[in-house]
C-alpha cells in the first residue's frame, strides 16, 4: 500500500505522515528532508559549488526504521536541516530539474519495495502517481506559519512570527509556481483541511479512508 500526502509548508504533513505510518504499520518517506539535506550540502560548500556536480558528490539516505533519520554522507542531519535558511535553500534548489530528477529516482527506488507513507510536494503527482490513497493536506497561510513558529520557538530558535510568515509566503510562491513539478492538487487527491483538527483527528480520518 502507498499513501501519498502533498501540501504546502506547515500544513502538518510530517506529523500526520509519521502518525499514519505508525497507525498502519507502514514505512515513512519524508521527501522534503532529502531536498533539505541536499540544500545543507550546498550551504556547507558556501558560494563555491556547482549544483550539477554536487548531485553526484553527495550521498543522501535514511537511517534505520522506525525513526528513519535523514543522513547526509552517512551522518544524521535531521536537526540541522530544519532552519529557515535551509528551508529557503531547499525550496530554491528544488526548482532545478536535475536536482528533482535525482531525488525522484532515489525516492521511486526506495518505495519500489514495501508499503509506504510518502510526504512532499510532488508525491501524489510525480513520485507515486498510482498511490492507493492521495491526500492534499492544507491550512491557511496564517495557521501554517503560526505552527512553524511555535515549533521553532519550542526548539529554542529566537525567530519572530513575521519572519516565519514571510518565509512561508515566499516558499509557497516558489513551490506553487516552479516550472518543474510544481505543488498542485492531483485529480484524484482528497483535500484535508487541517485547521481546527488535532493531528490525531486527521490521522483517524485518513485511516478511515483506507478501510
Ligand atoms: O516539506 P519540507 O518543508 O521539508 O520541504 C522543503 C522544500 O523542499 C520545499 O519548500 C520544496 C521542496 N520539496 C519539493 O520540491 N518536493 C518535495 N517532494 C518535497 C519538498
CSV table of C-alpha atoms and ligand atoms in Angstrom, one decimal:
chain,number,residue,atom,x,y,z
A,1,UNK,CA,0.0,0.0,0.0
A,2,UNK,CA,1.2,3.5,-0.7
A,3,UNK,CA,-0.4,6.6,0.8
A,4,UNK,CA,0.9,9.9,-0.7
A,5,UNK,CA,0.5,13.2,1.0
A,6,UNK,CA,1.2,16.5,-0.6
A,7,UNK,CA,0.6,20.0,0.6
A,8,UNK,CA,2.2,23.4,1.3
A,9,UNK,CA,4.8,24.2,4.0
A,10,UNK,CA,3.5,23.9,7.6
A,11,UNK,CA,0.2,22.1,6.8
A,12,UNK,CA,1.2,19.4,9.2
A,13,UNK,CA,2.3,16.7,6.7
A,14,UNK,CA,5.2,15.5,8.8
A,15,UNK,CA,3.3,14.9,12.0
A,16,UNK,CA,0.4,13.3,10.1
A,17,UNK,CA,2.6,11.1,7.9
A,18,UNK,CA,4.5,9.9,10.9
A,19,UNK,CA,1.3,9.1,12.8
A,20,UNK,CA,-0.2,7.4,9.8
A,21,UNK,CA,2.9,5.2,9.3
A,22,UNK,CA,2.7,4.2,12.9
A,23,UNK,CA,-1.0,3.5,12.9
A,24,UNK,CA,-1.0,1.4,9.7
A,25,UNK,CA,2.5,-0.2,10.1
A,26,UNK,CA,3.9,1.5,7.0
A,27,UNK,CA,7.3,2.9,6.4
A,28,UNK,CA,7.7,6.6,6.1
A,29,UNK,CA,9.4,8.6,3.4
A,30,UNK,CA,9.9,12.3,4.0
A,31,UNK,CA,10.9,13.6,0.6
A,32,UNK,CA,11.3,17.2,1.8
A,33,UNK,CA,14.1,16.0,4.1
A,34,UNK,CA,16.0,14.9,1.1
A,35,UNK,CA,15.8,18.3,-0.6
A,36,UNK,CA,16.8,19.8,2.7
A,37,UNK,CA,19.8,17.5,3.1
A,38,UNK,CA,20.9,18.5,-0.4
A,39,UNK,CA,20.4,22.2,0.5
A,40,UNK,CA,22.6,21.6,3.6
A,41,UNK,CA,25.3,20.1,1.5
A,42,UNK,CA,25.2,23.2,-0.8
A,43,UNK,CA,25.1,25.5,2.2
A,44,UNK,CA,28.3,23.9,3.5
A,45,UNK,CA,30.0,24.5,0.2
A,46,UNK,CA,29.3,28.2,0.5
A,47,UNK,CA,29.2,30.1,-2.8
A,48,UNK,CA,31.8,27.7,-4.3
A,49,UNK,CA,29.8,24.9,-5.7
A,50,UNK,CA,28.3,23.6,-9.0
A,51,UNK,CA,24.9,22.2,-8.4
A,52,UNK,CA,25.2,19.6,-11.1
A,53,UNK,CA,28.5,18.3,-9.7
A,54,UNK,CA,27.1,18.3,-6.2
A,55,UNK,CA,24.3,16.0,-7.2
A,56,UNK,CA,26.8,13.3,-7.9
A,57,UNK,CA,29.0,14.0,-4.9
A,58,UNK,CA,26.5,13.8,-2.0
A,59,UNK,CA,25.0,10.7,-0.6
A,60,UNK,CA,21.5,11.2,0.9
A,61,UNK,CA,19.7,8.3,2.6
A,62,UNK,CA,17.8,7.4,5.7
A,63,UNK,CA,18.8,5.6,8.9
A,64,UNK,CA,17.0,2.5,10.2
A,65,UNK,CA,13.3,2.3,10.9
A,66,UNK,CA,11.2,3.4,12.6
A,67,UNK,CA,13.0,6.8,13.1
A,68,UNK,CA,14.4,6.8,9.6
A,69,UNK,CA,16.6,9.8,10.3
A,70,UNK,CA,17.8,11.7,7.2
A,71,UNK,CA,21.6,11.3,6.6
A,72,UNK,CA,24.0,13.3,4.6
A,73,UNK,CA,27.1,11.3,3.7
A,74,UNK,CA,26.2,8.8,6.4
A,75,UNK,CA,25.7,11.4,9.2
A,76,UNK,CA,22.4,12.2,10.8
A,77,UNK,CA,21.5,15.8,9.9
A,78,UNK,CA,17.8,15.7,11.0
A,79,UNK,CA,18.2,18.8,13.3
A,80,UNK,CA,20.4,20.9,11.1
A,81,UNK,CA,18.1,20.8,8.1
A,82,UNK,CA,15.2,22.5,9.9
A,83,UNK,CA,16.5,26.1,10.0
A,84,UNK,CA,14.8,28.9,8.0
A,85,UNK,CA,18.0,29.3,5.9
A,86,UNK,CA,18.0,25.6,4.8
A,87,UNK,CA,14.2,25.8,4.2
A,88,UNK,CA,14.7,28.6,1.8
A,89,UNK,CA,17.7,27.0,0.1
A,90,UNK,CA,15.8,23.7,-0.3
A,91,UNK,CA,12.9,25.5,-1.9
A,92,UNK,CA,15.3,27.3,-4.3
A,93,UNK,CA,17.3,24.2,-5.2
A,94,UNK,CA,14.1,22.1,-5.7
A,95,UNK,CA,13.3,24.3,-8.7
A,96,UNK,CA,16.4,22.8,-10.5
A,97,UNK,CA,15.1,20.0,-12.8
A,98,UNK,CA,18.3,17.9,-12.5
A,99,UNK,CA,18.0,18.0,-8.7
A,100,UNK,CA,14.4,16.9,-8.9
A,101,UNK,CA,15.2,14.1,-11.3
A,102,UNK,CA,17.9,12.7,-9.0
A,103,UNK,CA,15.6,12.9,-5.9
A,104,UNK,CA,12.6,11.4,-7.7
A,105,UNK,CA,14.7,8.5,-9.0
A,106,UNK,CA,16.0,7.7,-5.5
A,107,UNK,CA,12.5,8.1,-4.0
A,108,UNK,CA,11.0,5.7,-6.6
A,109,UNK,CA,13.7,3.2,-6.0
A,110,UNK,CA,13.1,3.4,-2.2
A,111,UNK,CA,9.4,2.8,-2.5
A,112,UNK,CA,9.6,0.0,-5.1
A,113,UNK,CA,9.6,-2.5,-2.2
A,114,UNK,CA,7.3,-2.4,0.8
A,115,UNK,CA,4.4,-0.3,2.0
A,116,UNK,CA,4.8,3.5,2.4
A,117,UNK,CA,3.5,6.8,3.6
A,118,UNK,CA,5.1,9.5,1.4
A,119,UNK,CA,5.0,13.2,2.1
A,120,UNK,CA,6.2,16.1,0.0
A,121,UNK,CA,5.1,18.4,-2.8
A,122,UNK,CA,5.0,16.1,-5.8
A,123,UNK,CA,4.5,12.7,-4.3
A,124,UNK,CA,0.8,12.4,-5.5
A,125,UNK,CA,1.7,13.7,-9.0
A,126,UNK,CA,5.2,12.6,-9.9
A,127,UNK,CA,6.8,10.2,-7.4
A,128,UNK,CA,3.8,7.9,-6.8
A,129,UNK,CA,1.0,8.9,-9.3
A,130,UNK,CA,-0.5,5.4,-8.8
A,131,UNK,CA,-0.6,5.7,-5.0
A,132,UNK,CA,-3.6,3.9,-3.3
A,133,UNK,CA,-4.6,7.0,-1.5
A,134,UNK,CA,-3.7,10.6,-2.3
A,135,UNK,CA,-4.2,13.4,0.3
A,136,UNK,CA,-3.7,17.1,-0.2
A,137,UNK,CA,-3.2,18.4,3.3
A,138,UNK,CA,-3.6,22.2,3.7
A,139,UNK,CA,-4.5,25.1,6.0
A,140,UNK,CA,-4.4,28.9,5.8
A,141,UNK,CA,-1.1,30.6,5.5
A,142,UNK,CA,-1.5,32.3,8.9
A,143,UNK,CA,-2.2,28.9,10.6
A,144,UNK,CA,0.7,27.2,8.8
A,145,UNK,CA,3.2,30.0,9.7
A,146,UNK,CA,2.0,30.1,13.3
A,147,UNK,CA,2.5,26.3,13.6
A,148,UNK,CA,6.0,26.5,12.1
A,149,UNK,CA,6.9,29.4,14.5
A,150,UNK,CA,5.6,27.5,17.6
A,151,UNK,CA,7.7,24.5,16.6
A,152,UNK,CA,10.8,26.6,16.1
A,153,UNK,CA,10.4,28.5,19.3
A,154,UNK,CA,9.9,25.3,21.2
A,155,UNK,CA,13.3,24.1,19.8
A,156,UNK,CA,14.9,27.3,21.2
A,157,UNK,CA,15.0,29.3,18.0
A,158,UNK,CA,14.6,33.1,18.6
A,159,UNK,CA,12.9,33.7,15.2
A,160,UNK,CA,10.0,36.2,15.1
A,161,UNK,CA,6.5,35.2,13.8
A,162,UNK,CA,6.6,37.9,10.9
A,163,UNK,CA,9.9,36.3,9.8
A,164,UNK,CA,8.3,32.9,9.6
A,165,UNK,CA,5.2,34.3,7.8
A,166,UNK,CA,7.5,35.9,5.2
A,167,UNK,CA,9.4,32.7,4.7
A,168,UNK,CA,6.3,30.6,4.3
A,169,UNK,CA,4.8,33.1,1.8
A,170,UNK,CA,8.0,33.1,-0.3
A,171,UNK,CA,8.2,29.3,-0.2
A,172,UNK,CA,4.6,28.8,-1.1
A,173,UNK,CA,5.0,31.1,-4.1
A,174,UNK,CA,8.1,29.2,-5.3
A,175,UNK,CA,6.7,25.7,-4.6
A,176,UNK,CA,3.4,26.5,-6.5
A,177,UNK,CA,4.9,28.4,-9.4
A,178,UNK,CA,8.1,26.5,-10.3
A,179,UNK,CA,8.2,25.1,-13.9
A,180,UNK,CA,9.2,21.6,-13.0
A,181,UNK,CA,6.6,19.6,-10.9
A,182,UNK,CA,5.0,22.5,-9.0
A,183,UNK,CA,2.9,21.7,-6.0
A,184,UNK,CA,-0.6,21.0,-7.3
A,185,UNK,CA,-3.7,19.2,-6.5
A,186,UNK,CA,-3.8,15.8,-8.2
A,187,UNK,CA,-7.1,15.0,-9.8
A,188,UNK,CA,-7.8,12.1,-7.5
A,189,UNK,CA,-6.4,13.6,-4.3
A,190,UNK,CA,-8.7,14.2,-1.3
A,191,UNK,CA,-8.3,17.6,0.2
A,192,UNK,CA,-7.9,17.6,4.0
A,193,UNK,CA,-8.1,21.0,5.7
A,194,UNK,CA,-6.1,20.7,8.9
A,195,UNK,CA,-7.3,23.9,10.7
A,196,UNK,CA,-9.2,23.1,13.8
A,197,UNK,CA,-8.3,19.4,13.8
A,198,UNK,CA,-5.6,17.8,16.0
A,199,UNK,CA,-3.0,15.6,14.3
A,200,UNK,CA,-4.8,12.5,15.9
A,201,UNK,CA,-8.1,13.5,14.4
A,202,UNK,CA,-6.6,14.0,10.9
A,203,UNK,CA,-4.8,10.6,11.2
A,204,UNK,CA,-8.1,8.9,12.2
A,205,UNK,CA,-9.9,10.4,9.2
A,206,UNK,CA,-7.2,9.2,6.8
A,207,UNK,CA,-7.0,5.8,8.4
A,208,UNK,CA,-10.8,5.6,7.9
A,209,UNK,CA,-10.3,6.4,4.2
A,210,UNK,CA,-8.1,3.3,3.8
A,211,UNK,CA,-10.8,0.9,5.1
B,1,LIG,O1,8.4,19.5,3.2
B,1,LIG,P1,9.6,20.4,3.5
B,1,LIG,O2,9.2,21.8,4.1
B,1,LIG,O3,10.6,19.7,4.4
B,1,LIG,O4,10.3,20.7,2.1
B,1,LIG,C1,11.3,21.6,1.9
B,1,LIG,C2,11.4,22.1,0.5
B,1,LIG,O5,11.7,21.0,-0.4
B,1,LIG,C3,10.1,22.7,-0.1
B,1,LIG,O6,9.9,24.1,0.1
B,1,LIG,C4,10.1,22.3,-1.5
B,1,LIG,C5,11.0,21.1,-1.6
B,1,LIG,N1,10.3,19.9,-1.9
B,1,LIG,C6,10.0,19.6,-3.2
B,1,LIG,O7,10.2,20.4,-4.0
B,1,LIG,N2,9.4,18.4,-3.5
B,1,LIG,C7,9.1,17.5,-2.5
B,1,LIG,N3,8.5,16.3,-2.8
B,1,LIG,C8,9.4,17.8,-1.1
B,1,LIG,C9,10.0,19.0,-0.8
